[in-house]
Amino acid sequence: MHLPSPAALLYILLVVSAVLIAIIAFRPAITHSREGKMLAFVAFLILPVICMSWGASEHIDRSKQTAFCLSCHIMESHGKSLYVDDPSYLAAAHFQNHRIPVEEACYTCHTDYALYGGVVAKLGGLRHIYIQYLGTPPRPENIKLYSPYNNRECLFCHLGARSFESNPIHLAILDSLKSNQMSCMTSGCHDTVHNVGNLNQVKFWSPAQ
Amino acid sequence: MNIEATGIRRSLRVSGILLALALVVELISLLWGKPLAFLLFAFIGGALFLAGILLYLYSLVSSRE
């Protein structure tokens, strides 16, 4: 049996709740009886709280999607950089080889793997919107992180991985990497990330599907 | 019908309109699916929701029936 998606269930709940609320609001005499009072309590308090909580959760889930990040015009070239046909492009190599979840590619690398990482990422998103609509957005090639990239985000996945530890250079500088004294993106290491300024000089990979 | 009952009905009606609007705003924001939709949901929908809930709770505590 084909079950409706959670989003479809939420839409149904929203419509049912709004209709129920409207009926009680325009026929308040219903609330004279005890059953009517209970119905009003469910319609005016329980259902809206469920709808808003579910909606917030749905919005937060959607904001993790790669398509959501790339829906802003300014991020188009960053999205394009994920398809560069060159393994030295860090973001492209991770995306094309599914080292990160493809559907949540931006969020996976650009969130803090700390207690409030998700919250910090959401506040960062609000800052993006502020700059986009009330500030002066930079050109795509001039977009910079608000703070230097923390190696913790790389080590969250790579630390302890055989492919990482089999490289003697990684082991030799591991303490410097852990303490952020040396960035993983130091010149000569993994210094080509999105490089959106050079996208007109590279080839692109086209996935089969 | 006394004045108090009329007042409760009015606050129930206004509360219902605010809550229904909050849910409609939420529905629109979910269907829109753009980054601005989250702001619409959080600030407009959230404000309507809070106002509706508070007015409903006020109508409950102000009722002496």
mmCIF file of N, CA and C in Angstrom, chain A residues 7-134:
data_model
loop_
_atom_site.group_PDB
_atom_site.id
_atom_site.type_symbol
_atom_site.label_atom_id
_atom_site.label_comp_id
_atom_site.label_asym_id
_atom_site.label_seq_id
_atom_site.Cartn_x
_atom_site.Cartn_y
_atom_site.Cartn_z
ATOM 1 N N ALA A 7 5.092 15.042 4.400
ATOM 2 C CA ALA A 7 4.694 16.403 4.014
ATOM 3 C C ALA A 7 3.219 16.442 3.618
ATOM 4 N N ALA A 8 2.784 15.404 2.897
ATOM 5 C CA ALA A 8 1.367 15.354 2.482
ATOM 6 C C ALA A 8 0.458 15.234 3.708
ATOM 7 N N LEU A 9 0.876 14.425 4.683
ATOM 8 C CA LEU A 9 0.100 14.295 5.927
ATOM 9 C C LEU A 9 0.011 15.638 6.650
ATOM 10 N N LEU A 10 1.134 16.371 6.635
ATOM 11 C CA LEU A 10 1.142 17.686 7.284
ATOM 12 C C LEU A 10 0.179 18.640 6.577
ATOM 13 N N TYR A 11 0.168 18.611 5.233
ATOM 14 C CA TYR A 11 -0.757 19.480 4.488
ATOM 15 C C TYR A 11 -2.201 19.151 4.865
ATOM 16 N N ILE A 12 -2.488 17.854 4.933
ATOM 17 C CA ILE A 12 -3.859 17.436 5.276
ATOM 18 C C ILE A 12 -4.211 17.929 6.674
ATOM 19 N N LEU A 13 -3.292 17.732 7.621
ATOM 20 C CA LEU A 13 -3.542 18.158 9.006
ATOM 21 C C LEU A 13 -3.756 19.674 9.084
ATOM 22 N N LEU A 14 -2.981 20.413 8.300
ATOM 23 C CA LEU A 14 -3.116 21.880 8.298
ATOM 24 C C LEU A 14 -4.502 22.294 7.807
ATOM 25 N N VAL A 15 -4.939 21.676 6.722
ATOM 26 C CA VAL A 15 -6.245 22.046 6.151
ATOM 27 C C VAL A 15 -7.364 21.650 7.116
ATOM 28 N N VAL A 16 -7.287 20.429 7.658
ATOM 29 C CA VAL A 16 -8.326 19.959 8.588
ATOM 30 C C VAL A 16 -8.380 20.877 9.819
ATOM 31 N N SER A 17 -7.213 21.226 10.361
ATOM 32 C CA SER A 17 -7.163 22.076 11.551
ATOM 33 C C SER A 17 -7.751 23.454 11.255
ATOM 34 N N ALA A 18 -7.369 24.030 10.101
ATOM 35 C CA ALA A 18 -7.861 25.372 9.759
ATOM 36 C C ALA A 18 -9.385 25.357 9.591
ATOM 37 N N VAL A 19 -9.896 24.313 8.956
ATOM 38 C CA VAL A 19 -11.359 24.213 8.758
ATOM 39 C C VAL A 19 -12.062 24.068 10.107
ATOM 40 N N LEU A 20 -11.514 23.207 10.961
ATOM 41 C CA LEU A 20 -12.111 22.986 12.296
ATOM 42 C C LEU A 20 -12.115 24.281 13.115
ATOM 43 N N ILE A 21 -11.010 24.987 13.069
ATOM 44 C CA ILE A 21 -10.903 26.265 13.800
ATOM 45 C C ILE A 21 -11.936 27.260 13.256
ATOM 46 N N ALA A 22 -12.046 27.321 11.924
ATOM 47 C CA ALA A 22 -12.985 28.272 11.313
ATOM 48 C C ALA A 22 -14.422 27.943 11.723
ATOM 49 N N ILE A 23 -14.760 26.652 11.761
ATOM 50 C CA ILE A 23 -16.130 26.250 12.153
ATOM 51 C C ILE A 23 -16.422 26.723 13.573
ATOM 52 N N ILE A 24 -15.491 26.461 14.486
ATOM 53 C CA ILE A 24 -15.728 26.852 15.893
ATOM 54 C C ILE A 24 -15.730 28.376 16.038
ATOM 55 N N ALA A 25 -14.839 29.043 15.288
ATOM 56 C CA ALA A 25 -14.764 30.504 15.401
ATOM 57 C C ALA A 25 -16.065 31.162 14.941
ATOM 58 N N PHE A 26 -16.688 30.600 13.923
ATOM 59 C CA PHE A 26 -17.915 31.230 13.404
ATOM 60 C C PHE A 26 -19.185 30.587 13.964
ATOM 61 N N ARG A 27 -19.061 29.520 14.740
ATOM 62 C CA ARG A 27 -20.200 28.916 15.449
ATOM 63 C C ARG A 27 -19.785 28.714 16.911
ATOM 64 N N PRO A 28 -19.485 29.810 17.618
ATOM 65 C CA PRO A 28 -18.983 29.671 18.998
ATOM 66 C C PRO A 28 -19.987 29.024 19.949
ATOM 67 N N ALA A 29 -21.244 28.954 19.535
ATOM 68 C CA ALA A 29 -22.255 28.316 20.382
ATOM 69 C C ALA A 29 -21.916 26.845 20.629
ATOM 70 N N ILE A 30 -21.121 26.270 19.730
ATOM 71 C CA ILE A 30 -20.689 24.866 19.894
ATOM 72 C C ILE A 30 -20.016 24.684 21.254
ATOM 73 N N THR A 31 -19.310 25.696 21.704
ATOM 74 C CA THR A 31 -18.500 25.556 22.921
ATOM 75 C C THR A 31 -19.332 25.625 24.204
ATOM 76 N N HIS A 32 -20.645 25.744 24.087
ATOM 77 C CA HIS A 32 -21.485 25.769 25.299
ATOM 78 C C HIS A 32 -21.520 24.405 25.997
ATOM 79 N N SER A 33 -21.460 23.358 25.175
ATOM 80 C CA SER A 33 -21.477 22.018 25.775
ATOM 81 C C SER A 33 -20.063 21.615 26.201
ATOM 82 N N ARG A 34 -20.002 20.595 27.059
ATOM 83 C CA ARG A 34 -18.695 20.122 27.535
ATOM 84 C C ARG A 34 -17.863 19.554 26.385
ATOM 85 N N GLU A 35 -18.544 18.785 25.506
ATOM 86 C CA GLU A 35 -17.850 18.198 24.348
ATOM 87 C C GLU A 35 -17.325 19.302 23.422
ATOM 88 N N GLY A 36 -18.139 20.347 23.278
ATOM 89 C CA GLY A 36 -17.742 21.480 22.435
ATOM 90 C C GLY A 36 -16.513 22.172 22.985
ATOM 91 N N LYS A 37 -16.464 22.301 24.319
ATOM 92 C CA LYS A 37 -15.289 22.932 24.946
ATOM 93 C C LYS A 37 -14.038 22.095 24.692
ATOM 94 N N MET A 38 -14.202 20.767 24.797
ATOM 95 C CA MET A 38 -13.060 19.874 24.557
ATOM 96 C C MET A 38 -12.607 19.953 23.098
ATOM 97 N N LEU A 39 -13.590 20.017 22.198
ATOM 98 C CA LEU A 39 -13.269 20.128 20.768
ATOM 99 C C LEU A 39 -12.517 21.438 20.492
ATOM 100 N N ALA A 40 -12.990 22.513 21.121
ATOM 101 C CA ALA A 40 -12.322 23.814 20.945
ATOM 102 C C ALA A 40 -10.906 23.769 21.493
ATOM 103 N N PHE A 41 -10.720 23.083 22.619
ATOM 104 C CA PHE A 41 -9.377 22.981 23.211
ATOM 105 C C PHE A 41 -8.430 22.267 22.246
ATOM 106 N N VAL A 42 -8.946 21.184 21.645
ATOM 107 C CA VAL A 42 -8.109 20.435 20.683
ATOM 108 C C VAL A 42 -7.831 21.299 19.453
ATOM 109 N N ALA A 43 -8.889 21.961 18.934
ATOM 110 C CA ALA A 43 -8.742 22.733 17.685
ATOM 111 C C ALA A 43 -7.917 23.997 17.875
ATOM 112 N N PHE A 44 -8.054 24.646 19.020
ATOM 113 C CA PHE A 44 -7.392 25.938 19.229
ATOM 114 C C PHE A 44 -6.016 25.816 19.894
ATOM 115 N N LEU A 45 -5.743 24.686 20.490
ATOM 116 C CA LEU A 45 -4.460 24.581 21.193
ATOM 117 C C LEU A 45 -3.631 23.380 20.726
ATOM 118 N N ILE A 46 -4.221 22.177 20.842
ATOM 119 C CA ILE A 46 -3.434 20.961 20.553
ATOM 120 C C ILE A 46 -3.034 20.904 19.078
ATOM 121 N N LEU A 47 -4.012 21.034 18.177
ATOM 122 C CA LEU A 47 -3.708 20.911 16.744
ATOM 123 C C LEU A 47 -2.745 21.998 16.244
ATOM 124 N N PRO A 48 -2.961 23.286 16.604
ATOM 125 C CA PRO A 48 -1.985 24.293 16.144
ATOM 126 C C PRO A 48 -0.572 24.049 16.658
ATOM 127 N N VAL A 49 -0.441 23.579 17.908
ATOM 128 C CA VAL A 49 0.894 23.314 18.451
ATOM 129 C C VAL A 49 1.550 22.181 17.653
ATOM 130 N N ILE A 50 0.770 21.121 17.357
ATOM 131 C CA ILE A 50 1.314 20.004 16.564
ATOM 132 C C ILE A 50 1.707 20.503 15.167
ATOM 133 N N CYS A 51 0.809 21.284 14.552
ATOM 134 C CA CYS A 51 1.068 21.774 13.183
ATOM 135 C C CYS A 51 2.322 22.647 13.134
ATOM 136 N N MET A 52 2.450 23.562 14.095
ATOM 137 C CA MET A 52 3.597 24.473 14.065
ATOM 138 C C MET A 52 4.902 23.722 14.358
ATOM 139 N N SER A 53 4.864 22.768 15.300
ATOM 140 C CA SER A 53 6.082 22.008 15.618
ATOM 141 C C SER A 53 6.502 21.161 14.419
ATOM 142 N N TRP A 54 5.514 20.506 13.816
ATOM 143 C CA TRP A 54 5.786 19.659 12.646
ATOM 144 C C TRP A 54 6.299 20.529 11.490
ATOM 145 N N GLY A 55 5.671 21.693 11.313
ATOM 146 C CA GLY A 55 6.095 22.617 10.250
ATOM 147 C C GLY A 55 7.516 23.089 10.458
ATOM 148 N N ALA A 56 7.867 23.410 11.709
ATOM 149 C CA ALA A 56 9.228 23.874 12.011
ATOM 150 C C ALA A 56 10.230 22.767 11.685
ATOM 151 N N SER A 57 9.880 21.543 12.073
ATOM 152 C CA SER A 57 10.761 20.403 11.804
ATOM 153 C C SER A 57 10.928 20.205 10.289
ATOM 154 N N GLU A 58 9.836 20.332 9.553
ATOM 155 C CA GLU A 58 9.859 20.175 8.095
ATOM 156 C C GLU A 58 10.738 21.261 7.454
ATOM 157 N N HIS A 59 10.576 22.505 7.935
ATOM 158 C CA HIS A 59 11.387 23.607 7.402
ATOM 159 C C HIS A 59 12.869 23.366 7.670
ATOM 160 N N ILE A 60 13.181 22.901 8.889
ATOM 161 C CA ILE A 60 14.589 22.677 9.246
ATOM 162 C C ILE A 60 15.171 21.545 8.396
ATOM 163 N N ASP A 61 14.382 20.482 8.184
ATOM 164 C CA ASP A 61 14.845 19.381 7.333
ATOM 165 C C ASP A 61 15.091 19.872 5.907
ATOM 166 N N ARG A 62 14.179 20.674 5.393
ATOM 167 C CA ARG A 62 14.316 21.170 4.015
ATOM 168 C C ARG A 62 15.535 22.069 3.857
ATOM 169 N N SER A 63 15.826 22.833 4.935
ATOM 170 C CA SER A 63 16.942 23.778 4.820
ATOM 171 C C SER A 63 18.290 23.060 4.781
ATOM 172 N N LYS A 64 18.303 21.752 5.028
ATOM 173 C CA LYS A 64 19.551 20.984 4.932
ATOM 174 C C LYS A 64 19.788 20.488 3.503
ATOM 175 N N GLN A 65 18.788 20.584 2.657
ATOM 176 C CA GLN A 65 18.876 20.011 1.318
ATOM 177 C C GLN A 65 19.806 20.829 0.419
ATOM 178 N N THR A 66 20.580 20.131 -0.386
ATOM 179 C CA THR A 66 21.468 20.804 -1.342
ATOM 180 C C THR A 66 20.655 21.715 -2.269
ATOM 181 N N ALA A 67 19.501 21.220 -2.722
ATOM 182 C CA ALA A 67 18.667 22.007 -3.641
ATOM 183 C C ALA A 67 18.197 23.302 -2.983
ATOM 184 N N PHE A 68 17.981 23.259 -1.673
ATOM 185 C CA PHE A 68 17.544 24.456 -0.939
ATOM 186 C C PHE A 68 18.646 25.515 -0.978
ATOM 187 N N CYS A 69 19.885 25.094 -0.680
ATOM 188 C CA CYS A 69 21.008 26.053 -0.680
ATOM 189 C C CYS A 69 21.203 26.635 -2.073
ATOM 190 N N LEU A 70 21.068 25.772 -3.083
ATOM 191 C CA LEU A 70 21.339 26.222 -4.452
ATOM 192 C C LEU A 70 20.158 26.955 -5.072
ATOM 193 N N SER A 71 19.052 27.074 -4.319
ATOM 194 C CA SER A 71 17.894 27.791 -4.861
ATOM 195 C C SER A 71 18.147 29.298 -4.887
ATOM 196 N N CYS A 72 19.187 29.755 -4.149
ATOM 197 C CA CYS A 72 19.569 31.167 -4.215
ATOM 198 C C CYS A 72 20.486 31.359 -5.417
ATOM 199 N N HIS A 73 20.192 32.376 -6.211
ATOM 200 C CA HIS A 73 20.948 32.636 -7.443
ATOM 201 C C HIS A 73 22.455 32.761 -7.163
ATOM 202 N N ILE A 74 22.773 33.400 -6.042
ATOM 203 C CA ILE A 74 24.186 33.667 -5.737
ATOM 204 C C ILE A 74 24.989 32.376 -5.521
ATOM 205 N N MET A 75 24.313 31.278 -5.188
ATOM 206 C CA MET A 75 25.011 30.015 -4.915
ATOM 207 C C MET A 75 25.118 29.105 -6.142
ATOM 208 N N GLU A 76 24.600 29.568 -7.284
ATOM 209 C CA GLU A 76 24.574 28.707 -8.478
ATOM 210 C C GLU A 76 25.968 28.212 -8.868
ATOM 211 N N SER A 77 26.954 29.110 -8.839
ATOM 212 C CA SER A 77 28.295 28.676 -9.273
ATOM 213 C C SER A 77 28.925 27.715 -8.265
ATOM 214 N N HIS A 78 28.563 27.861 -6.976
ATOM 215 C CA HIS A 78 29.057 26.887 -5.992
ATOM 216 C C HIS A 78 28.453 25.508 -6.273
ATOM 217 N N GLY A 79 27.202 25.496 -6.666
ATOM 218 C CA GLY A 79 26.558 24.229 -7.042
ATOM 219 C C GLY A 79 27.226 23.628 -8.274
ATOM 220 N N LYS A 80 27.561 24.490 -9.224
ATOM 221 C CA LYS A 80 28.213 24.030 -10.457
ATOM 222 C C LYS A 80 29.586 23.440 -10.144
ATOM 223 N N SER A 81 30.252 24.013 -9.139
ATOM 224 C CA SER A 81 31.609 23.554 -8.800
ATOM 225 C C SER A 81 31.609 22.115 -8.288
ATOM 226 N N LEU A 82 30.452 21.615 -7.879
ATOM 227 C CA LEU A 82 30.377 20.229 -7.392
ATOM 228 C C LEU A 82 30.525 19.229 -8.539
ATOM 229 N N TYR A 83 30.400 19.720 -9.777
ATOM 230 C CA TYR A 83 30.473 18.824 -10.944
ATOM 231 C C TYR A 83 31.770 19.006 -11.740
ATOM 232 N N VAL A 84 32.749 19.695 -11.163
ATOM 233 C CA VAL A 84 34.025 19.876 -11.862
ATOM 234 C C VAL A 84 34.699 18.517 -12.023
ATOM 235 N N ASP A 85 35.192 18.259 -13.226
ATOM 236 C CA ASP A 85 35.820 16.961 -13.524
ATOM 237 C C ASP A 85 37.306 17.028 -13.190
ATOM 238 N N ASP A 86 37.599 17.182 -11.919
ATOM 239 C CA ASP A 86 38.994 17.287 -11.478
ATOM 240 C C ASP A 86 39.048 16.860 -10.004
ATOM 241 N N PRO A 87 39.721 15.724 -9.722
ATOM 242 C CA PRO A 87 39.711 15.218 -8.336
ATOM 243 C C PRO A 87 40.415 16.127 -7.334
ATOM 244 N N SER A 88 41.172 17.129 -7.824
ATOM 245 C CA SER A 88 41.826 18.033 -6.865
ATOM 246 C C SER A 88 40.837 19.061 -6.309
ATOM 247 N N TYR A 89 39.662 19.173 -6.923
ATOM 248 C CA TYR A 89 38.624 20.056 -6.390
ATOM 249 C C TYR A 89 37.959 19.331 -5.218
ATOM 250 N N LEU A 90 38.224 19.821 -4.028
ATOM 251 C CA LEU A 90 37.825 19.119 -2.801
ATOM 252 C C LEU A 90 36.311 18.877 -2.716
ATOM 253 N N ALA A 91 35.543 19.937 -2.937
ATOM 254 C CA ALA A 91 34.082 19.809 -2.822
ATOM 255 C C ALA A 91 33.549 18.860 -3.882
ATOM 256 N N ALA A 92 34.058 18.984 -5.114
ATOM 257 C CA ALA A 92 33.596 18.130 -6.208
ATOM 258 C C ALA A 92 33.934 16.666 -5.942
ATOM 259 N N ALA A 93 35.158 16.408 -5.444
ATOM 260 C CA ALA A 93 35.575 15.022 -5.178
ATOM 261 C C ALA A 93 34.690 14.390 -4.101
ATOM 262 N N HIS A 94 34.367 15.150 -3.081
ATOM 263 C CA HIS A 94 33.498 14.623 -2.021
ATOM 264 C C HIS A 94 32.085 14.364 -2.546
ATOM 265 N N PHE A 95 31.589 15.294 -3.342
ATOM 266 C CA PHE A 95 30.211 15.191 -3.845
ATOM 267 C C PHE A 95 30.084 14.044 -4.848
ATOM 268 N N GLN A 96 30.993 14.007 -5.812
ATOM 269 C CA GLN A 96 30.870 13.021 -6.895
ATOM 270 C C GLN A 96 31.118 11.593 -6.425
ATOM 271 N N ASN A 97 31.939 11.425 -5.390
ATOM 272 C CA ASN A 97 32.234 10.076 -4.891
ATOM 273 C C ASN A 97 31.372 9.685 -3.698
ATOM 274 N N HIS A 98 30.363 10.496 -3.434
ATOM 275 C CA HIS A 98 29.406 10.221 -2.336
ATOM 276 C C HIS A 98 30.109 10.046 -0.987
ATOM 277 N N ARG A 99 31.189 10.806 -0.784
ATOM 278 C CA ARG A 99 31.822 10.786 0.544
ATOM 279 C C ARG A 99 30.953 11.548 1.543
ATOM 280 N N ILE A 100 30.058 12.330 1.003
ATOM 281 C CA ILE A 100 29.074 13.056 1.819
ATOM 282 C C ILE A 100 27.693 12.736 1.244
ATOM 283 N N PRO A 101 26.624 12.854 2.024
ATOM 284 C CA PRO A 101 25.288 12.622 1.450
ATOM 285 C C PRO A 101 24.993 13.673 0.367
ATOM 286 N N VAL A 102 24.746 13.206 -0.839
ATOM 287 C CA VAL A 102 24.574 14.113 -1.977
ATOM 288 C C VAL A 102 23.406 15.080 -1.750
ATOM 289 N N GLU A 103 22.347 14.588 -1.100
ATOM 290 C CA GLU A 103 21.157 15.423 -0.893
ATOM 291 C C GLU A 103 21.381 16.503 0.167
ATOM 292 N N GLU A 104 22.426 16.321 0.991
ATOM 293 C CA GLU A 104 22.699 17.313 2.041
ATOM 294 C C GLU A 104 24.164 17.737 1.977
ATOM 295 N N ALA A 105 24.655 17.921 0.756
ATOM 296 C CA ALA A 105 26.081 18.155 0.556
ATOM 297 C C ALA A 105 26.569 19.435 1.246
ATOM 298 N N CYS A 106 25.870 20.542 1.037
ATOM 299 C CA CYS A 106 26.334 21.827 1.612
ATOM 300 C C CYS A 106 26.316 21.746 3.133
ATOM 301 N N TYR A 107 25.190 21.244 3.657
ATOM 302 C CA TYR A 107 25.005 21.208 5.114
ATOM 303 C C TYR A 107 26.046 20.318 5.785
ATOM 304 N N THR A 108 26.391 19.192 5.131
ATOM 305 C CA THR A 108 27.308 18.238 5.747
ATOM 306 C C THR A 108 28.673 18.862 6.035
ATOM 307 N N CYS A 109 29.176 19.644 5.097
ATOM 308 C CA CYS A 109 30.497 20.254 5.300
ATOM 309 C C CYS A 109 30.407 21.596 6.008
ATOM 310 N N HIS A 110 29.300 22.316 5.808
ATOM 311 C CA HIS A 110 29.211 23.675 6.371
ATOM 312 C C HIS A 110 28.344 23.734 7.616
ATOM 313 N N THR A 111 28.461 22.748 8.477
ATOM 314 C CA THR A 111 27.821 22.836 9.781
ATOM 315 C C THR A 111 28.866 22.461 10.815
ATOM 316 N N ASP A 112 28.711 22.982 12.001
ATOM 317 C CA ASP A 112 29.687 22.676 13.057
ATOM 318 C C ASP A 112 29.304 21.360 13.723
ATOM 319 N N TYR A 113 30.256 20.453 13.792
ATOM 320 C CA TYR A 113 29.972 19.188 14.474
ATOM 321 C C TYR A 113 30.197 19.367 15.963
ATOM 322 N N ALA A 114 29.403 20.226 16.539
ATOM 323 C CA ALA A 114 29.468 20.495 17.977
ATOM 324 C C ALA A 114 28.039 20.479 18.517
ATOM 325 N N LEU A 115 27.902 20.704 19.815
ATOM 326 C CA LEU A 115 26.594 20.554 20.467
ATOM 327 C C LEU A 115 25.504 21.377 19.773
ATOM 328 N N TYR A 116 25.805 22.645 19.493
ATOM 329 C CA TYR A 116 24.802 23.515 18.885
ATOM 330 C C TYR A 116 25.111 23.793 17.411
ATOM 331 N N GLY A 117 25.788 22.844 16.760
ATOM 332 C CA GLY A 117 26.200 23.051 15.370
ATOM 333 C C GLY A 117 25.039 23.351 14.447
ATOM 334 N N GLY A 118 23.959 22.591 14.577
ATOM 335 C CA GLY A 118 22.782 22.802 13.727
ATOM 336 C C GLY A 118 22.193 24.183 13.933
ATOM 337 N N VAL A 119 22.119 24.620 15.190
ATOM 338 C CA VAL A 119 21.558 25.941 15.512
ATOM 339 C C VAL A 119 22.452 27.037 14.938
ATOM 340 N N VAL A 120 23.774 26.845 15.108
ATOM 341 C CA VAL A 120 24.730 27.833 14.580
ATOM 342 C C VAL A 120 24.593 27.925 13.057
ATOM 343 N N ALA A 121 24.405 26.757 12.408
ATOM 344 C CA ALA A 121 24.248 26.750 10.945
ATOM 345 C C ALA A 121 22.981 27.510 10.544
ATOM 346 N N LYS A 122 21.908 27.347 11.313
ATOM 347 C CA LYS A 122 20.647 28.048 10.988
ATOM 348 C C LYS A 122 20.817 29.551 11.171
ATOM 349 N N LEU A 123 21.522 29.957 12.226
ATOM 350 C CA LEU A 123 21.753 31.393 12.442
ATOM 351 C C LEU A 123 22.614 31.956 11.311
ATOM 352 N N GLY A 124 23.566 31.142 10.855
ATOM 353 C CA GLY A 124 24.386 31.543 9.698
ATOM 354 C C GLY A 124 23.511 31.745 8.472
ATOM 355 N N GLY A 125 22.519 30.866 8.314
ATOM 356 C CA GLY A 125 21.587 30.982 7.181
ATOM 357 C C GLY A 125 20.785 32.272 7.254
ATOM 358 N N LEU A 126 20.353 32.638 8.473
ATOM 359 C CA LEU A 126 19.622 33.906 8.632
ATOM 360 C C LEU A 126 20.529 35.089 8.279
ATOM 361 N N ARG A 127 21.819 34.952 8.607
ATOM 362 C CA ARG A 127 22.773 36.016 8.270
ATOM 363 C C ARG A 127 22.926 36.134 6.746
ATOM 364 N N HIS A 128 22.920 34.967 6.066
ATOM 365 C CA HIS A 128 22.989 34.996 4.592
ATOM 366 C C HIS A 128 21.811 35.814 4.044
ATOM 367 N N ILE A 129 20.624 35.538 4.588
ATOM 368 C CA ILE A 129 19.418 36.212 4.084
ATOM 369 C C ILE A 129 19.509 37.711 4.363
ATOM 370 N N TYR A 130 20.010 38.058 5.548
ATOM 371 C CA TYR A 130 20.162 39.477 5.905
ATOM 372 C C TYR A 130 21.077 40.180 4.896
ATOM 373 N N ILE A 131 22.225 39.531 4.613
ATOM 374 C CA ILE A 131 23.183 40.147 3.687
ATOM 375 C C ILE A 131 22.585 40.229 2.278
ATOM 376 N N GLN A 132 21.856 39.180 1.900
ATOM 377 C CA GLN A 132 21.275 39.141 0.554
ATOM 378 C C GLN A 132 20.265 40.266 0.341
ATOM 379 N N TYR A 133 19.410 40.507 1.332
ATOM 380 C CA TYR A 133 18.308 41.450 1.129
ATOM 381 C C TYR A 133 18.546 42.823 1.750
ATOM 382 N N LEU A 134 19.355 42.895 2.799
ATOM 383 C CA LEU A 134 19.539 44.188 3.457
ATOM 384 C C LEU A 134 20.987 44.670 3.398
#
